[in-house]
Coordinates of C-alpha atoms and ligand atoms in Angstrom, one line a residue:
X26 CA 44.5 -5.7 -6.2
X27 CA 42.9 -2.9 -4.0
X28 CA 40.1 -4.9 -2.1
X29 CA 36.9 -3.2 -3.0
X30 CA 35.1 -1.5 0.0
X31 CA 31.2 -0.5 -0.5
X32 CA 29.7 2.0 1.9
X33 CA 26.8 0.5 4.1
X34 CA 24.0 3.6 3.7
X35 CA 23.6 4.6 7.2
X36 CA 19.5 5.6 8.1
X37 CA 20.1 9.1 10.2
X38 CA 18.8 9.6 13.2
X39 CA 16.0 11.9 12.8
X40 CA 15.7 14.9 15.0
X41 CA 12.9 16.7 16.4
X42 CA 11.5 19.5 17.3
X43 CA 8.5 21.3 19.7
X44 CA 6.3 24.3 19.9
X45 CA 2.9 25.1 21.9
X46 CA 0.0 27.2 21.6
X47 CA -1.9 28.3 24.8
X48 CA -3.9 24.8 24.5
X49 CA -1.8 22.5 23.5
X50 CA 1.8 21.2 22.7
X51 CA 3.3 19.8 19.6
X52 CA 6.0 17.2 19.0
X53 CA 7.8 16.8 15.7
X54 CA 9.9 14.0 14.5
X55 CA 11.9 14.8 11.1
X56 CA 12.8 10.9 10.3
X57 CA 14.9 12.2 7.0
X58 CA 12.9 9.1 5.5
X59 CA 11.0 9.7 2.5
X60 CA 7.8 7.9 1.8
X61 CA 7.4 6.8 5.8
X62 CA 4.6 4.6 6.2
X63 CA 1.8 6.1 7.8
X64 CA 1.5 3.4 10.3
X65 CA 5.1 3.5 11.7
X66 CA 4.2 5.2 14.7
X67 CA 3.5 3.9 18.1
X68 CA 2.2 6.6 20.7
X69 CA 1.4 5.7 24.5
X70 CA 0.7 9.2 26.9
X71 CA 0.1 8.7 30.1
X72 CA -0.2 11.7 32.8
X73 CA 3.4 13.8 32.7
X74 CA 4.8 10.7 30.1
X75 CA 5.3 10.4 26.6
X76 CA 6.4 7.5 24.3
X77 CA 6.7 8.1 20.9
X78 CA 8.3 5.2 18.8
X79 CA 9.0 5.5 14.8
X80 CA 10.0 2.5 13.4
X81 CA 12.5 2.6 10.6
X82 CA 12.9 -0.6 8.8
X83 CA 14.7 -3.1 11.3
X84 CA 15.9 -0.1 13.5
X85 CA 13.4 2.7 15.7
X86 CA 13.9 6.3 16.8
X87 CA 12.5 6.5 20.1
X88 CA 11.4 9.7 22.2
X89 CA 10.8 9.0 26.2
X90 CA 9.8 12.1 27.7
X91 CA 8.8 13.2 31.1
X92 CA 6.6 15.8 30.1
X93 CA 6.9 19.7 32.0
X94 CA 3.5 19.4 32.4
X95 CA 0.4 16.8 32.6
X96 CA -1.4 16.3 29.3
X97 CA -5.0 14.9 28.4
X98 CA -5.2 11.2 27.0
X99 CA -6.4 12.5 24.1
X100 CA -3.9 13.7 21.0
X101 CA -3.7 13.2 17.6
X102 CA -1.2 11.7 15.4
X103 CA 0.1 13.2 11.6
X104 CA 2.1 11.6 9.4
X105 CA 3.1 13.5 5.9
X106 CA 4.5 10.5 4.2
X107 CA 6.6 12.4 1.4
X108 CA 8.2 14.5 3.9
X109 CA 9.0 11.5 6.4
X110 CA 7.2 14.1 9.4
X111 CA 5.5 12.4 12.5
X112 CA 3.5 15.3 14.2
X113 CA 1.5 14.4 17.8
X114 CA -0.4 17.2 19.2
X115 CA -1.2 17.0 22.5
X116 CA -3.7 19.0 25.0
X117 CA -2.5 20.6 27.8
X118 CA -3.8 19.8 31.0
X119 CA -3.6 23.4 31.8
X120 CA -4.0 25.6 29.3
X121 CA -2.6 28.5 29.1
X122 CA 0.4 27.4 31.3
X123 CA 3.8 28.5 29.3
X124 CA 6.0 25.6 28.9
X125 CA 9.4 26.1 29.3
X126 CA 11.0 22.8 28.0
X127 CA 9.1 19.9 27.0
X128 CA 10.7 18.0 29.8
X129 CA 13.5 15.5 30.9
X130 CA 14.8 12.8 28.6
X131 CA 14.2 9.2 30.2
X132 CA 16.4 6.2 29.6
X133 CA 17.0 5.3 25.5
X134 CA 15.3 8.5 24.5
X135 CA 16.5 10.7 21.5
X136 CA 18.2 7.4 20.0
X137 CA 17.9 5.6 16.3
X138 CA 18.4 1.4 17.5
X139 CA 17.5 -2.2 16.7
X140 CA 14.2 -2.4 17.4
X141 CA 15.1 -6.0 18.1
X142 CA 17.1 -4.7 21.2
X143 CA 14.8 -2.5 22.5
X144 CA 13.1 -3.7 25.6
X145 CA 9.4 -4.4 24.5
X146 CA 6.8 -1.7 26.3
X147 CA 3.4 -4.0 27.3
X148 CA 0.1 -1.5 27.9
X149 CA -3.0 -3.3 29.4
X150 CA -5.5 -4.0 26.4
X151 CA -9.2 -5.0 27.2
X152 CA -10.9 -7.5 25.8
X153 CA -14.3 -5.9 24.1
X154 CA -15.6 -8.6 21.9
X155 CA -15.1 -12.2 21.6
X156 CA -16.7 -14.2 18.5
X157 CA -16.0 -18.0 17.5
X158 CA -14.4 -18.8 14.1
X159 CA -13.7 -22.3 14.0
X160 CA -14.4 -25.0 16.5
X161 CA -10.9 -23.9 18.0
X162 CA -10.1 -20.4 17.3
X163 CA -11.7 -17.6 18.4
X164 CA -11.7 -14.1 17.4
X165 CA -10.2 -11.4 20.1
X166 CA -10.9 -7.6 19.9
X167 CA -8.9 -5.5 22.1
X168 CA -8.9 -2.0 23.3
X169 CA -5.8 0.0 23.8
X170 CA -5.6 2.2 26.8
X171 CA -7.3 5.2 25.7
X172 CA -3.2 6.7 25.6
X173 CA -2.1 4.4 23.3
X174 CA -2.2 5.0 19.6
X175 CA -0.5 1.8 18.0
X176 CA 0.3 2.0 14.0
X177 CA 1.6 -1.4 12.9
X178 CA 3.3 -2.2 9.5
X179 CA 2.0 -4.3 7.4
X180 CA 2.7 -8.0 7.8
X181 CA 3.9 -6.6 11.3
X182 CA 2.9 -8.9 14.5
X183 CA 2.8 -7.7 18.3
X184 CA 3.1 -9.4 21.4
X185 CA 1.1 -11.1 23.5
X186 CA 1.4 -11.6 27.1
X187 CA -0.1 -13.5 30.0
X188 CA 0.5 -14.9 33.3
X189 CA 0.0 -18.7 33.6
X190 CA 0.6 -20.5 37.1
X191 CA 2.3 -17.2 37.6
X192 CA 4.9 -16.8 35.3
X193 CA 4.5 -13.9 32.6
X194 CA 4.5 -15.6 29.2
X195 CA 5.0 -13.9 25.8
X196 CA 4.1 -15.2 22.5
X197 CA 4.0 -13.0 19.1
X198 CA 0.6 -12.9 17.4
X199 CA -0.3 -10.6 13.6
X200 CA -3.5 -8.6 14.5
X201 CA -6.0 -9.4 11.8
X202 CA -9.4 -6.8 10.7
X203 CA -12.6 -7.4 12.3
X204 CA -13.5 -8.8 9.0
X205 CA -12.4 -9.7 5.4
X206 CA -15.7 -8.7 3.5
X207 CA -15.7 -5.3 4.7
X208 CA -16.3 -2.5 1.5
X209 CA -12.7 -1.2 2.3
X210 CA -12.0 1.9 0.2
X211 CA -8.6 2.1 1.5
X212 CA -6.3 -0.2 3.8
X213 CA -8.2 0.0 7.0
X214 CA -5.8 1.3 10.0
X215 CA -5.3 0.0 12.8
X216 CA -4.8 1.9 16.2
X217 CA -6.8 1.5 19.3
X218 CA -8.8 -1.3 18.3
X219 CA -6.9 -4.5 17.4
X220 CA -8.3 -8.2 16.3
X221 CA -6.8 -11.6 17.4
X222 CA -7.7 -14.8 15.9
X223 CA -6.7 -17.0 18.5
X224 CA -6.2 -21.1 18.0
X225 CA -6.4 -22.9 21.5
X226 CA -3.8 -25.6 21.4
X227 CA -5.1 -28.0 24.5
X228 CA -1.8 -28.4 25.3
X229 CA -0.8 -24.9 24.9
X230 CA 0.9 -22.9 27.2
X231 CA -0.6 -19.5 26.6
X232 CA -3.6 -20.5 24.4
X233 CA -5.8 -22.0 26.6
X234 CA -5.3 -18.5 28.7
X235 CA -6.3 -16.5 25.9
X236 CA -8.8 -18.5 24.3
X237 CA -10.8 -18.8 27.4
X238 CA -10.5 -14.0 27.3
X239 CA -14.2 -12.9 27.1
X240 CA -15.4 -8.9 27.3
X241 CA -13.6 -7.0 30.0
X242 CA -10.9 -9.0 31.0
X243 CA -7.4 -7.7 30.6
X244 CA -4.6 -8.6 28.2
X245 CA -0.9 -7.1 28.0
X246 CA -0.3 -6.1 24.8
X247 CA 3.9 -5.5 23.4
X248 CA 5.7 -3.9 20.7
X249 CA 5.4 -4.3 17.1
X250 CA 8.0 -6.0 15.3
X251 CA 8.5 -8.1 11.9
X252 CA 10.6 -7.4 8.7
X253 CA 7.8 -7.1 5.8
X254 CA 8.1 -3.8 4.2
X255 CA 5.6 -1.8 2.3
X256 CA 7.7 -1.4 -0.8
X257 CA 8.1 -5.0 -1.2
X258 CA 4.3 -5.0 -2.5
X259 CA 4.0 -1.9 -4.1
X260 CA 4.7 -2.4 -8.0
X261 CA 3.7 -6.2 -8.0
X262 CA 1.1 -7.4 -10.7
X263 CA 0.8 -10.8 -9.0
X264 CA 0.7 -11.3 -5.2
X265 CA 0.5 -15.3 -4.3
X266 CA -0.3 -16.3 -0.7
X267 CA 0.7 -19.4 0.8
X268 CA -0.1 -19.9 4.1
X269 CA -0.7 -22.8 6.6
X270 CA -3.9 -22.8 9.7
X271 CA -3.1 -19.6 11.4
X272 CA -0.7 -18.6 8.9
X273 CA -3.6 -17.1 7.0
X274 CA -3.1 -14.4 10.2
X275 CA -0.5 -12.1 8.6
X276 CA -2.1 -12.7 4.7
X277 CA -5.7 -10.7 5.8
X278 CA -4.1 -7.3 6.0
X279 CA -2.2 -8.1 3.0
X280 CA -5.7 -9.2 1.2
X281 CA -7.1 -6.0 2.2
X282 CA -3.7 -4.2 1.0
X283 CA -3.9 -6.0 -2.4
X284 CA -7.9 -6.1 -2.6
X285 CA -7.6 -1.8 -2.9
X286 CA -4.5 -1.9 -5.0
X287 CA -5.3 -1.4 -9.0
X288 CA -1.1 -2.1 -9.6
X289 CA -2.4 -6.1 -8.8
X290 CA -3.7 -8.3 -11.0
X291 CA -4.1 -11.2 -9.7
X292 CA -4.1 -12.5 -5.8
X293 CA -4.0 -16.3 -5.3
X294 CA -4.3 -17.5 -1.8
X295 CA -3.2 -21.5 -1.6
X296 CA -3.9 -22.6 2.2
X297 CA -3.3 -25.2 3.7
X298 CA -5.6 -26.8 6.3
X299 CA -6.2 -30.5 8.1
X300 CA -9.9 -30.6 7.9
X301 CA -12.8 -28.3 6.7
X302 CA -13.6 -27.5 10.0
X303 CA -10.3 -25.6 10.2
X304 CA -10.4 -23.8 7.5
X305 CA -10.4 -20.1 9.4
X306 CA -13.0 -17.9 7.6
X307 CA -14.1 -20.1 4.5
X308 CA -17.1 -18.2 4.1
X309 CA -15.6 -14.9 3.9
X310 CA -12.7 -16.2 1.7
X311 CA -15.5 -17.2 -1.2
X312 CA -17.1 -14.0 -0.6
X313 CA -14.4 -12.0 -1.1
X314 CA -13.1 -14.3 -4.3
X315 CA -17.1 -13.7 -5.8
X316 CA -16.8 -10.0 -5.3
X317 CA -12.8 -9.8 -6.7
X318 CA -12.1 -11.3 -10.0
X319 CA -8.8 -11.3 -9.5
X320 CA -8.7 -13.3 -7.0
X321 CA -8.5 -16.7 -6.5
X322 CA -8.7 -19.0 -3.5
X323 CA -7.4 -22.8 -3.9
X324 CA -7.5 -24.8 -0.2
X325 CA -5.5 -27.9 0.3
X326 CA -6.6 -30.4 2.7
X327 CA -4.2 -32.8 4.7
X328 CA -6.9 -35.2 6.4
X329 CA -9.0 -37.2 3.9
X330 CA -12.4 -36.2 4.6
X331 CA -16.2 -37.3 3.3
X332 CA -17.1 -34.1 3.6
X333 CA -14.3 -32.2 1.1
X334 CA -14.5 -32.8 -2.9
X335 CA -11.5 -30.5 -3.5
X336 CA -7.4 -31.0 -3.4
X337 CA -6.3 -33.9 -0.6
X338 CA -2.4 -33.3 -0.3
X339 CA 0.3 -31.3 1.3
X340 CA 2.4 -28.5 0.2
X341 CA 4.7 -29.8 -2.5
X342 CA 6.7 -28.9 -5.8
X343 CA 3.6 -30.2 -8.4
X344 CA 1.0 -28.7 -6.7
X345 CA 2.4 -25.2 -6.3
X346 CA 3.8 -25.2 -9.9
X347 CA 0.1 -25.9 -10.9
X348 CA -1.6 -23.6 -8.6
X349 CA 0.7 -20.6 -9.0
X350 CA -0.1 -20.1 -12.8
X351 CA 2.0 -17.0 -14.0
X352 CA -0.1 -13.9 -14.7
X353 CA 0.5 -13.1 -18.6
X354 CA 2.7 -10.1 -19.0
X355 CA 1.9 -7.4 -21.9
X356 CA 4.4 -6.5 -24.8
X357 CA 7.2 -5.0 -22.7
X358 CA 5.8 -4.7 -19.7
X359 CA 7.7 -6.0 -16.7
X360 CA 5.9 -8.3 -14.9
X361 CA 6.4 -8.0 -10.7
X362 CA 5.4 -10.6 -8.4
X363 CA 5.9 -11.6 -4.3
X364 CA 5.1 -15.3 -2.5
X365 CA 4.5 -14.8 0.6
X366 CA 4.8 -17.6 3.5
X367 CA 3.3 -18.1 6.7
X368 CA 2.9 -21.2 8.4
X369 CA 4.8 -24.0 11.0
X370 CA 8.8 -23.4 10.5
X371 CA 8.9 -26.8 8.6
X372 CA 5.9 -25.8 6.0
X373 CA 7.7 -22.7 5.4
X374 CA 11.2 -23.9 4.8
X375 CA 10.2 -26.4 2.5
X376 CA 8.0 -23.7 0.6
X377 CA 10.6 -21.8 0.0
X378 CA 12.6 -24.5 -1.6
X379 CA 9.9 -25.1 -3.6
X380 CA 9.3 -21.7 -4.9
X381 CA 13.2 -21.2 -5.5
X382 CA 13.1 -24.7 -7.5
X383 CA 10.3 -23.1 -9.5
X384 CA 12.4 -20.1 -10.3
X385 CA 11.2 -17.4 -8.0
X386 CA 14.1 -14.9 -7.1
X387 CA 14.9 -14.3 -3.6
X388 CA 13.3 -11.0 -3.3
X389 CA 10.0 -12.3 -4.5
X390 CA 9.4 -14.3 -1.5
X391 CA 8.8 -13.3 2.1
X392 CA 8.4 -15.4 4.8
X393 CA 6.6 -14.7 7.7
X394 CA 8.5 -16.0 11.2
X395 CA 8.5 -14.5 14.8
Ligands
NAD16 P1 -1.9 -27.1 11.4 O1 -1.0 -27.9 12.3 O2 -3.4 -27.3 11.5 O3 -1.4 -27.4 9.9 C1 -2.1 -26.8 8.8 C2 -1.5 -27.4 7.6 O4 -0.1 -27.0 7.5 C3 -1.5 -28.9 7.5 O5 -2.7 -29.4 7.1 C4 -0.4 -29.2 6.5 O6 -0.8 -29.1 5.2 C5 0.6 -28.1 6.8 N1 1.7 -28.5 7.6 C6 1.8 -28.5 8.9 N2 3.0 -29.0 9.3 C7 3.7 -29.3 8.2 C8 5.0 -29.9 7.9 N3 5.8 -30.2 8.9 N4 5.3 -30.1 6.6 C9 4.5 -29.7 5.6 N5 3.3 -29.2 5.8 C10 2.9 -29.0 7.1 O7 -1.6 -25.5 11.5 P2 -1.8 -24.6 12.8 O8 -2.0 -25.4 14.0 O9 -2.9 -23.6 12.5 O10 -0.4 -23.9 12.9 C11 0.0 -22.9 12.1 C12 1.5 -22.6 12.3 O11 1.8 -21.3 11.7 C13 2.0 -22.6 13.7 O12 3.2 -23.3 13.8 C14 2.2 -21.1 14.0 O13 3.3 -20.8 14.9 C15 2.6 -20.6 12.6 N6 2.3 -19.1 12.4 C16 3.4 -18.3 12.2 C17 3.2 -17.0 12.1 C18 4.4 -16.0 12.0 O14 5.5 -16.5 12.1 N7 4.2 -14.8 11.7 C19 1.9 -16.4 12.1 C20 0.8 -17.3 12.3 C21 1.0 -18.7 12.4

């Protein structure tokens, strides 16, 4: 027998291109990727340098550039999804100076790679607002350098990092919206402003740095990075959300995602929490589940509590097969649906046993790790 080889499809590198007008300069990426998402792209200018990142499922095309010229911190960034074209536009410094070149390549420029291998580039972010959300978690919003234009995927997290007693430390964190009730007509972007809900662990090791931020102080702020892609959502008439504490980070983008999106028909969130106190934006959770009658909020409590007249339990095969209710599918219609799974390693792990054991395929769950 003739052993059966199947061709890998390669993504090709995209290539790019420049031109200028006597005020300003224009970089553009072909990424000979259909349908990009308008959020792939991660811009930092600085002076005579110029970063532009577009990430490409698990792999990125970056451009590294020291410019010919200085350019202002302000630019704008274009991104025709159906064509797969990334278009900044910066200002000259100078106008009316004739470029020559656009400059000199710097190290790892001009290459498609692993994102996952790429060393991570940290800008300095500042702290503008700070607001409590639970007795232990606080709410972080922080400013980009005025360079730095971040798109992040969906379900996509960034890094975090700190000194503490002098040694840099990292730690990967899902910006969340400044808010859950907000009227959003469409998925709100994010891209100079980010929001960090922030649990302080009293034994933590970067937690106790962070929660203790306040306005004006100054956090470093990585890469993007995480596997969730757009497409897995698109299509799907029943989104279910199952997320432990903080796990509920990476589901609000997602609720605002499926909140906007006629193709879903029903959104069930099941989270998990100790005590009612922890229970990270109740109040907007019922708000948002008043508002959208498709969705449906069911929280499980681990801690027995006076206080709480609802589900007492843990994450386990009879509760989920009675809280994740199939959506009823019409006469030939195909009925879509993702799980999706965010909490402590072992919560996850044994929620996706669960959900296999209760016949979910493997493409209709994601899990959210670091
Ligand atoms: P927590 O310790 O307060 O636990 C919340 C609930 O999770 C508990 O009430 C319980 O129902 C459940 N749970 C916890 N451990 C369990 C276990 N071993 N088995 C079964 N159920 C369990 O939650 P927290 O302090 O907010 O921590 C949330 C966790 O989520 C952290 O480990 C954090 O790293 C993780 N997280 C991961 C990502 C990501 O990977 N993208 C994002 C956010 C949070």
């Amino acid at each position: 027998l003739t052993p059966l080889i199947l061709a890998v499809p390669q993504t090709p590198t995209p290539r790019f291109d420049w031109f200028q007008t006597e005020f300003s300069v224009s970089l553009v990426v072909y990424s000979k990727q259909k349908d990009l998402e308008p959020e792939c792209v991660v811009v930092d200018v600085s002076d005579r340098e110029l970063r532009v990142c577009v990430v490409l499922g698990d792999q990125s095309y970056l451009l590294h550039l020291e410019l010919e010229d200085k350019v202002l911190e302000e630019y704008t960034v274009q991104v025709t999804s159906p064509l797969g074209k990334v278009e900044v536009c910066l200002k000259k410094a100078q106008p009316r100076m004739s470029w020559k070149s656009l400059g000199q390549h710097l190290g790892g420029s001009g290459l498609l790679d692993k994102t996952s291998s790429r060393e991570l580039l940290f800008r300095r972010g500042v702290v503008t607002a700070r607001s409590t959300v639970t007795h232990d978690t606080v709410l972080l919003c922080v400013r980009l350098p005025p360079g730095t234009h971040m798109g992040l995927a969906l379900g996509h997290h960034v890094y975090l990092q700190a000194p503490v007693q002098g040694v840099d430390i990292t730690r990967a964190y899902t910006p969340v919206l400044p808010s859950l009730t907000a009227p959003w007509e469409v998925v709100p972007r994010l891209s100079t402003l980010l929001h960090f809900m922030i649990k302080v662990y009293p034994n933590g090791t970067l937690t106790p740095v962070l929660g203790c931020l306040g306005p004006g102080d100054a956090v470093l702020v990585g890469d993007g990075a995480g596997t969730f892609r757009r497409a897995q959502v698109a299509g799907v008439s029943q989104l279910s959300l199952i997320a432990a504490g903080t796990g509920l980070t990476p589901m609000v983008r997602l609720l605002a995602y499926a909140v906007v999106s006629d193709h879903i028909r029903k959104i069930e969130l099941v989270f998990f929490n100790k005590s009612p106190e922890d229970i990270l934006w109740k109040q907007q959770i019922d708000e948002l589940c008043d508002r959208d009658s498709r969705f449906q909020v069911h929280y499980v409590l681990s801690e027995v509590s006076d206080r709480w007249h609802g589900r007492i339990g843990r994450i386990s095969r009879t509760l989920l097969s009675e809280l994740l209710a199939p959506v009823s599918s019409g006469v030939g219609e195909r009925r879509r649906r993702l799980a999706c799974v965010c909490g402590a390693a072992p919560f996850t792990e044994l929620a996706v046993s669960i959900l296999d054991e209760l016949g979910f395929e493997d493409q209709e769950i994601h899990t959210f790790t670091e």
